[in-house]
mmCIF file of C-alpha atoms in Angstrom:
data_model
loop_
_atom_site.group_PDB
_atom_site.id
_atom_site.type_symbol
_atom_site.label_atom_id
_atom_site.label_comp_id
_atom_site.label_asym_id
_atom_site.label_seq_id
_atom_site.Cartn_x
_atom_site.Cartn_y
_atom_site.Cartn_z
ATOM 1 C CA UNK A 1 -23.758 6.842 22.087
ATOM 2 C CA UNK A 2 -20.045 7.191 21.385
ATOM 3 C CA UNK A 3 -17.871 4.077 21.420
ATOM 4 C CA UNK A 4 -14.137 3.613 21.767
ATOM 5 C CA UNK A 5 -12.920 2.707 18.267
ATOM 6 C CA UNK A 6 -9.692 1.296 19.669
ATOM 7 C CA UNK A 7 -11.690 -0.949 22.009
ATOM 8 C CA UNK A 8 -13.852 -2.169 19.136
ATOM 9 C CA UNK A 9 -10.840 -2.973 17.012
ATOM 10 C CA UNK A 10 -9.291 -4.945 19.845
ATOM 11 C CA UNK A 11 -12.398 -7.068 20.105
ATOM 12 C CA UNK A 12 -12.567 -7.478 16.336
ATOM 13 C CA UNK A 13 -9.093 -8.974 16.375
ATOM 14 C CA UNK A 14 -10.129 -11.513 19.027
ATOM 15 C CA UNK A 15 -13.524 -12.418 17.573
ATOM 16 C CA UNK A 16 -12.338 -13.508 14.131
ATOM 17 C CA UNK A 17 -14.656 -13.612 11.204
ATOM 18 C CA UNK A 18 -13.066 -16.832 9.979
ATOM 19 C CA UNK A 19 -15.183 -19.346 11.946
ATOM 20 C CA UNK A 20 -18.246 -17.123 11.877
ATOM 21 C CA UNK A 21 -18.598 -16.647 8.147
ATOM 22 C CA UNK A 22 -21.341 -18.812 6.723
ATOM 23 C CA UNK A 23 -20.943 -20.389 3.326
ATOM 24 C CA UNK A 24 -22.878 -18.841 0.486
ATOM 25 C CA UNK A 25 -24.891 -20.934 -1.941
ATOM 26 C CA UNK A 26 -23.423 -19.046 -4.887
ATOM 27 C CA UNK A 27 -21.062 -20.884 -7.204
ATOM 28 C CA UNK A 28 -17.362 -20.106 -7.294
ATOM 29 C CA UNK A 29 -15.785 -17.827 -9.909
ATOM 30 C CA UNK A 30 -12.324 -18.531 -11.311
ATOM 31 C CA UNK A 31 -9.691 -15.833 -10.887
ATOM 32 C CA UNK A 32 -6.166 -15.181 -9.619
ATOM 33 C CA UNK A 33 -4.736 -13.770 -6.400
ATOM 34 C CA UNK A 34 -1.497 -12.262 -5.233
ATOM 35 C CA UNK A 35 -0.329 -10.421 -2.094
ATOM 36 C CA UNK A 36 1.220 -7.087 -1.140
ATOM 37 C CA UNK A 37 4.075 -6.340 1.198
ATOM 38 C CA UNK A 38 3.354 -5.387 4.798
ATOM 39 C CA UNK A 39 5.812 -4.972 7.674
ATOM 40 C CA UNK A 40 3.479 -6.710 10.147
ATOM 41 C CA UNK A 41 1.432 -8.838 7.698
ATOM 42 C CA UNK A 42 -1.736 -6.851 8.460
ATOM 43 C CA UNK A 43 -3.719 -4.698 6.049
ATOM 44 C CA UNK A 44 -3.070 -1.179 4.789
ATOM 45 C CA UNK A 45 -4.473 1.631 6.989
ATOM 46 C CA UNK A 46 -4.347 3.947 3.951
ATOM 47 C CA UNK A 47 -6.578 1.672 1.887
ATOM 48 C CA UNK A 48 -8.822 3.250 -0.739
ATOM 49 C CA UNK A 49 -11.995 2.374 1.196
ATOM 50 C CA UNK A 50 -11.141 4.994 3.821
ATOM 51 C CA UNK A 51 -11.491 2.539 6.718
ATOM 52 C CA UNK A 52 -8.211 3.581 8.332
ATOM 53 C CA UNK A 53 -7.042 1.393 11.208
ATOM 54 C CA UNK A 54 -10.202 -0.722 10.936
ATOM 55 C CA UNK A 55 -9.123 -1.679 7.415
ATOM 56 C CA UNK A 56 -5.751 -2.789 8.710
ATOM 57 C CA UNK A 57 -6.856 -5.104 11.510
ATOM 58 C CA UNK A 58 -10.461 -6.194 10.860
ATOM 59 C CA UNK A 59 -10.780 -9.975 10.465
ATOM 60 C CA UNK A 60 -7.365 -10.318 12.139
ATOM 61 C CA UNK A 61 -5.818 -8.554 9.161
ATOM 62 C CA UNK A 62 -7.177 -11.019 6.571
ATOM 63 C CA UNK A 63 -8.132 -8.328 4.087
ATOM 64 C CA UNK A 64 -7.740 -7.701 0.383
ATOM 65 C CA UNK A 65 -7.737 -5.084 -2.312
ATOM 66 C CA UNK A 66 -9.926 -5.912 -5.293
ATOM 67 C CA UNK A 67 -10.283 -4.730 -8.874
ATOM 68 C CA UNK A 68 -13.455 -5.886 -10.685
ATOM 69 C CA UNK A 69 -15.268 -6.293 -7.356
ATOM 70 C CA UNK A 70 -14.604 -2.689 -6.324
ATOM 71 C CA UNK A 71 -17.880 -1.408 -7.821
ATOM 72 C CA UNK A 72 -17.041 2.283 -7.418
ATOM 73 C CA UNK A 73 -16.421 1.785 -3.700
ATOM 74 C CA UNK A 74 -19.688 -0.001 -2.888
ATOM 75 C CA UNK A 75 -17.693 -3.248 -2.746
ATOM 76 C CA UNK A 76 -15.874 -1.962 0.358
ATOM 77 C CA UNK A 77 -16.543 -4.179 3.377
ATOM 78 C CA UNK A 78 -17.735 -7.180 1.344
ATOM 79 C CA UNK A 79 -16.578 -10.621 2.492
ATOM 80 C CA UNK A 80 -15.298 -13.396 0.221
ATOM 81 C CA UNK A 81 -14.093 -16.953 0.461
ATOM 82 C CA UNK A 82 -11.100 -17.573 -1.808
ATOM 83 C CA UNK A 83 -9.330 -20.894 -2.267
ATOM 84 C CA UNK A 84 -6.374 -21.676 -4.467
ATOM 85 C CA UNK A 85 -6.138 -24.565 -6.897
ATOM 86 C CA UNK A 86 -2.829 -26.348 -6.292
ATOM 87 C CA UNK A 87 -3.932 -29.571 -4.541
ATOM 88 C CA UNK A 88 -0.674 -30.347 -2.744
ATOM 89 C CA UNK A 89 -0.523 -26.897 -1.143
ATOM 90 C CA UNK A 90 -4.007 -25.405 -0.924
ATOM 91 C CA UNK A 91 -6.428 -25.638 1.983
ATOM 92 C CA UNK A 92 -9.890 -26.845 0.945
ATOM 93 C CA UNK A 93 -11.588 -23.948 2.783
ATOM 94 C CA UNK A 94 -9.090 -21.313 1.722
ATOM 95 C CA UNK A 95 -9.086 -17.792 3.116
ATOM 96 C CA UNK A 96 -11.945 -15.541 4.198
ATOM 97 C CA UNK A 97 -11.189 -11.907 3.423
ATOM 98 C CA UNK A 98 -12.778 -8.492 3.872
ATOM 99 C CA UNK A 99 -12.438 -5.922 1.076
ATOM 100 C CA UNK A 100 -10.696 -2.810 2.388
ATOM 101 C CA UNK A 101 -8.806 -1.483 -0.630
ATOM 102 C CA UNK A 102 -8.637 -1.159 -4.411
ATOM 103 C CA UNK A 103 -5.807 -2.775 -6.336
ATOM 104 C CA UNK A 104 -4.906 -4.115 -9.748
ATOM 105 C CA UNK A 105 -2.380 -6.842 -10.453
ATOM 106 C CA UNK A 106 -1.521 -9.351 -13.172
ATOM 107 C CA UNK A 107 -5.096 -10.386 -14.080
ATOM 108 C CA UNK A 108 -5.874 -10.722 -10.368
ATOM 109 C CA UNK A 109 -9.168 -9.989 -8.641
ATOM 110 C CA UNK A 110 -7.612 -10.156 -5.157
ATOM 111 C CA UNK A 111 -4.441 -8.568 -3.798
ATOM 112 C CA UNK A 112 -4.318 -9.952 -0.280
ATOM 113 C CA UNK A 113 -2.565 -8.997 2.912
ATOM 114 C CA UNK A 114 0.160 -11.518 3.774
ATOM 115 C CA UNK A 115 -2.039 -12.882 6.592
ATOM 116 C CA UNK A 116 -4.866 -13.596 4.176
ATOM 117 C CA UNK A 117 -2.612 -15.061 1.487
ATOM 118 C CA UNK A 118 -0.953 -17.411 3.976
ATOM 119 C CA UNK A 119 -4.355 -18.856 4.847
ATOM 120 C CA UNK A 120 -4.712 -20.217 1.328
ATOM 121 C CA UNK A 121 -2.160 -22.894 2.289
ATOM 122 C CA UNK A 122 -2.952 -26.110 4.124
ATOM 123 C CA UNK A 123 -0.054 -25.580 6.578
ATOM 124 C CA UNK A 124 2.929 -23.316 7.160
ATOM 125 C CA UNK A 125 5.179 -25.139 4.696
ATOM 126 C CA UNK A 126 2.499 -25.084 2.007
ATOM 127 C CA UNK A 127 1.906 -21.388 2.578
ATOM 128 C CA UNK A 128 5.629 -20.733 2.173
ATOM 129 C CA UNK A 129 5.497 -22.454 -1.216
ATOM 130 C CA UNK A 130 2.518 -20.333 -2.272
ATOM 131 C CA UNK A 131 4.444 -17.163 -1.411
ATOM 132 C CA UNK A 132 7.152 -18.355 -3.830
ATOM 133 C CA UNK A 133 4.557 -18.544 -6.602
ATOM 134 C CA UNK A 134 3.603 -14.915 -6.013
ATOM 135 C CA UNK A 135 0.409 -15.251 -8.048
ATOM 136 C CA UNK A 136 -1.899 -18.285 -7.849
ATOM 137 C CA UNK A 137 -5.072 -19.410 -9.560
ATOM 138 C CA UNK A 138 -8.058 -19.257 -7.225
ATOM 139 C CA UNK A 139 -11.809 -19.558 -7.131
ATOM 140 C CA UNK A 140 -13.905 -17.253 -4.999
ATOM 141 C CA UNK A 141 -17.469 -16.524 -3.896
ATOM 142 C CA UNK A 142 -19.236 -13.844 -1.885
ATOM 143 C CA UNK A 143 -20.118 -14.945 1.656
ATOM 144 C CA UNK A 144 -21.990 -13.165 4.451
ATOM 145 C CA UNK A 145 -19.974 -11.040 6.843
ATOM 146 C CA UNK A 146 -20.706 -11.780 10.495
ATOM 147 C CA UNK A 147 -19.785 -9.480 13.388
ATOM 148 C CA UNK A 148 -21.419 -11.258 16.307
ATOM 149 C CA UNK A 149 -22.275 -8.863 19.113
ATOM 150 C CA UNK A 150 -21.728 -5.734 17.018
ATOM 151 C CA UNK A 151 -24.201 -3.218 15.695
ATOM 152 C CA UNK A 152 -23.574 -1.203 12.554
ATOM 153 C CA UNK A 153 -21.331 1.738 13.470
ATOM 154 C CA UNK A 154 -20.758 5.168 11.944
ATOM 155 C CA UNK A 155 -17.179 6.364 12.188
ATOM 156 C CA UNK A 156 -16.571 10.076 11.744
ATOM 157 C CA UNK A 157 -13.701 10.186 9.273
ATOM 158 C CA UNK A 158 -10.422 11.787 10.346
ATOM 159 C CA UNK A 159 -10.736 14.394 7.582
ATOM 160 C CA UNK A 160 -13.836 15.848 9.264
ATOM 161 C CA UNK A 161 -13.770 19.323 10.826
ATOM 162 C CA UNK A 162 -16.587 20.379 13.132
ATOM 163 C CA UNK A 163 -18.618 22.427 12.185
ATOM 164 C CA UNK A 164 -17.579 22.933 8.541
ATOM 165 C CA UNK A 165 -17.058 19.474 7.074
ATOM 166 C CA UNK A 166 -18.580 16.137 8.074
ATOM 167 C CA UNK A 167 -17.599 12.731 6.663
ATOM 168 C CA UNK A 168 -18.419 9.184 7.779
ATOM 169 C CA UNK A 169 -17.757 5.562 6.911
ATOM 170 C CA UNK A 170 -20.118 2.703 7.793
ATOM 171 C CA UNK A 171 -18.545 -0.214 9.680
ATOM 172 C CA UNK A 172 -19.620 -3.707 10.835
ATOM 173 C CA UNK A 173 -22.150 -4.271 8.044
ATOM 174 C CA UNK A 174 -23.322 -7.869 8.371
ATOM 175 C CA UNK A 175 -24.558 -10.140 5.621
ATOM 176 C CA UNK A 176 -23.999 -9.673 1.892
ATOM 177 C CA UNK A 177 -25.099 -6.051 1.721
ATOM 178 C CA UNK A 178 -23.420 -3.242 -0.185
ATOM 179 C CA UNK A 179 -23.745 0.290 1.228
ATOM 180 C CA UNK A 180 -24.779 2.314 -1.818
ATOM 181 C CA UNK A 181 -25.704 5.700 -0.307
ATOM 182 C CA UNK A 182 -25.852 7.707 2.940
ATOM 183 C CA UNK A 183 -28.231 10.575 3.708
ATOM 184 C CA UNK A 184 -28.354 13.239 6.424
ATOM 185 C CA UNK A 185 -31.598 14.643 7.838
ATOM 186 C CA UNK A 186 -31.986 18.389 7.423
ATOM 187 C CA UNK A 187 -34.328 19.288 10.280
ATOM 188 C CA UNK A 188 -35.068 22.879 9.242
ATOM 189 C CA UNK A 189 -36.652 21.715 5.980
ATOM 190 C CA UNK A 190 -37.641 18.252 7.210
ATOM 191 C CA UNK A 191 -36.028 16.292 4.415
ATOM 192 C CA UNK A 192 -33.199 13.848 3.811
ATOM 193 C CA UNK A 193 -30.168 15.252 1.997
ATOM 194 C CA UNK A 194 -27.763 12.986 0.066
ATOM 195 C CA UNK A 195 -24.170 12.830 1.195
ATOM 196 C CA UNK A 196 -21.496 12.644 -1.487
ATOM 197 C CA UNK A 197 -19.437 9.477 -1.920
ATOM 198 C CA UNK A 198 -16.067 11.210 -1.612
ATOM 199 C CA UNK A 199 -14.056 8.040 -2.223
ATOM 200 C CA UNK A 200 -14.332 4.362 -1.367
ATOM 201 C CA UNK A 201 -16.709 3.946 1.577
ATOM 202 C CA UNK A 202 -16.417 7.563 2.762
ATOM 203 C CA UNK A 203 -19.453 9.863 2.441
ATOM 204 C CA UNK A 204 -19.193 13.582 3.161
ATOM 205 C CA UNK A 205 -21.264 16.763 3.553
ATOM 206 C CA UNK A 206 -20.089 20.377 3.643
ATOM 207 C CA UNK A 207 -21.572 22.720 6.250
ATOM 208 C CA UNK A 208 -23.669 20.123 8.082
ATOM 209 C CA UNK A 209 -26.572 21.237 10.283
ATOM 210 C CA UNK A 210 -25.885 22.359 13.829
ATOM 211 C CA UNK A 211 -26.843 20.089 16.699
ATOM 212 C CA UNK A 212 -27.527 16.372 16.525
ATOM 213 C CA UNK A 213 -27.066 14.633 13.190
ATOM 214 C CA UNK A 214 -29.399 11.857 12.066
ATOM 215 C CA UNK A 215 -28.201 9.520 9.331
ATOM 216 C CA UNK A 216 -29.593 6.706 7.248
ATOM 217 C CA UNK A 217 -27.838 4.453 4.764
ATOM 218 C CA UNK A 218 -29.036 2.551 1.716
ATOM 219 C CA UNK A 219 -28.098 -1.083 1.269
ATOM 220 C CA UNK A 220 -28.289 -3.377 -1.726
ATOM 221 C CA UNK A 221 -28.877 -7.073 -1.139
ATOM 222 C CA UNK A 222 -30.989 -10.041 -2.145
ATOM 223 C CA UNK A 223 -34.121 -8.109 -1.133
ATOM 224 C CA UNK A 224 -33.180 -5.190 -3.398
ATOM 225 C CA UNK A 225 -32.480 -1.600 -2.346
ATOM 226 C CA UNK A 226 -33.783 -0.212 0.931
ATOM 227 C CA UNK A 227 -32.962 2.415 3.549
ATOM 228 C CA UNK A 228 -31.848 1.734 7.118
ATOM 229 C CA UNK A 229 -32.053 4.587 9.635
ATOM 230 C CA UNK A 230 -29.798 4.830 12.647
ATOM 231 C CA UNK A 231 -31.690 4.602 15.944
ATOM 232 C CA UNK A 232 -29.196 6.951 17.561
ATOM 233 C CA UNK A 233 -28.199 10.480 16.603
ATOM 234 C CA UNK A 234 -24.618 11.680 16.343
ATOM 235 C CA UNK A 235 -24.088 14.337 18.994
ATOM 236 C CA UNK A 236 -23.594 17.933 17.918
ATOM 237 C CA UNK A 237 -20.121 18.034 19.463
ATOM 238 C CA UNK A 238 -18.900 15.179 17.237
ATOM 239 C CA UNK A 239 -15.186 14.812 16.736
ATOM 240 C CA UNK A 240 -13.083 13.401 13.925
ATOM 241 C CA UNK A 241 -12.217 9.751 14.567
ATOM 242 C CA UNK A 242 -15.135 9.137 16.961
ATOM 243 C CA UNK A 243 -17.487 6.199 16.398
ATOM 244 C CA UNK A 244 -21.216 6.103 17.038
ATOM 245 C CA UNK A 245 -23.399 3.033 17.497
ATOM 246 C CA UNK A 246 -26.493 2.972 15.252
ATOM 247 C CA UNK A 247 -28.161 0.349 17.452
ATOM 248 C CA UNK A 248 -28.971 -1.443 14.165
ATOM 249 C CA UNK A 249 -28.129 -4.990 13.103
ATOM 250 C CA UNK A 250 -28.865 -6.096 9.551
ATOM 251 C CA UNK A 251 -29.050 -9.832 10.280
#
């Protein structure tokens, strides 16, 4: 089943993750955060995760690039709560961000979009003061992502070319799971073939099989490593940029 990616993104901007993210029981880790420039305060559509427009607008643009938490791209899509440590300016709940990019700063674990960074402040005036600091001390913890009403989705990456080159990214992954691998089913030999992690969250395969494509992805979480198979196939006439519903929810 093919979905309209633009339609999904529109809904994602309305149904914010901010009130839906549940607190994790994990303790906070001390770090630092800064922000990057953006003409509209949203994220970067050219982020290293390969999410494209999704990486710019998911979570209403409250996104971040990370360094230590990148984990060779498996950290893409993870959700974090970050709160700064200047009492007169900082909101006690802080900002909830989705990882969409890789970035290194001045001993910072998070380089946030302006929208995310502004949410560290308790009000507009406080946020303006935090922007003057440029870099602030924070504490952060991993929290579950929640995309109420959404199944996990495969997006065919824009670099794909039917029939020679096939690449996907996995979107709307709930919970605290990392996507560690993706495999494609080779029907003529009845076995699963590993796709290559090209960069970030993008997995690719040269000369994919003709006809419908069946995929499964491996996740890492509190229950360890396990495989999740899409309940829907990707049609043989797939196109770059199209999205396909797996009919799978992880939570």
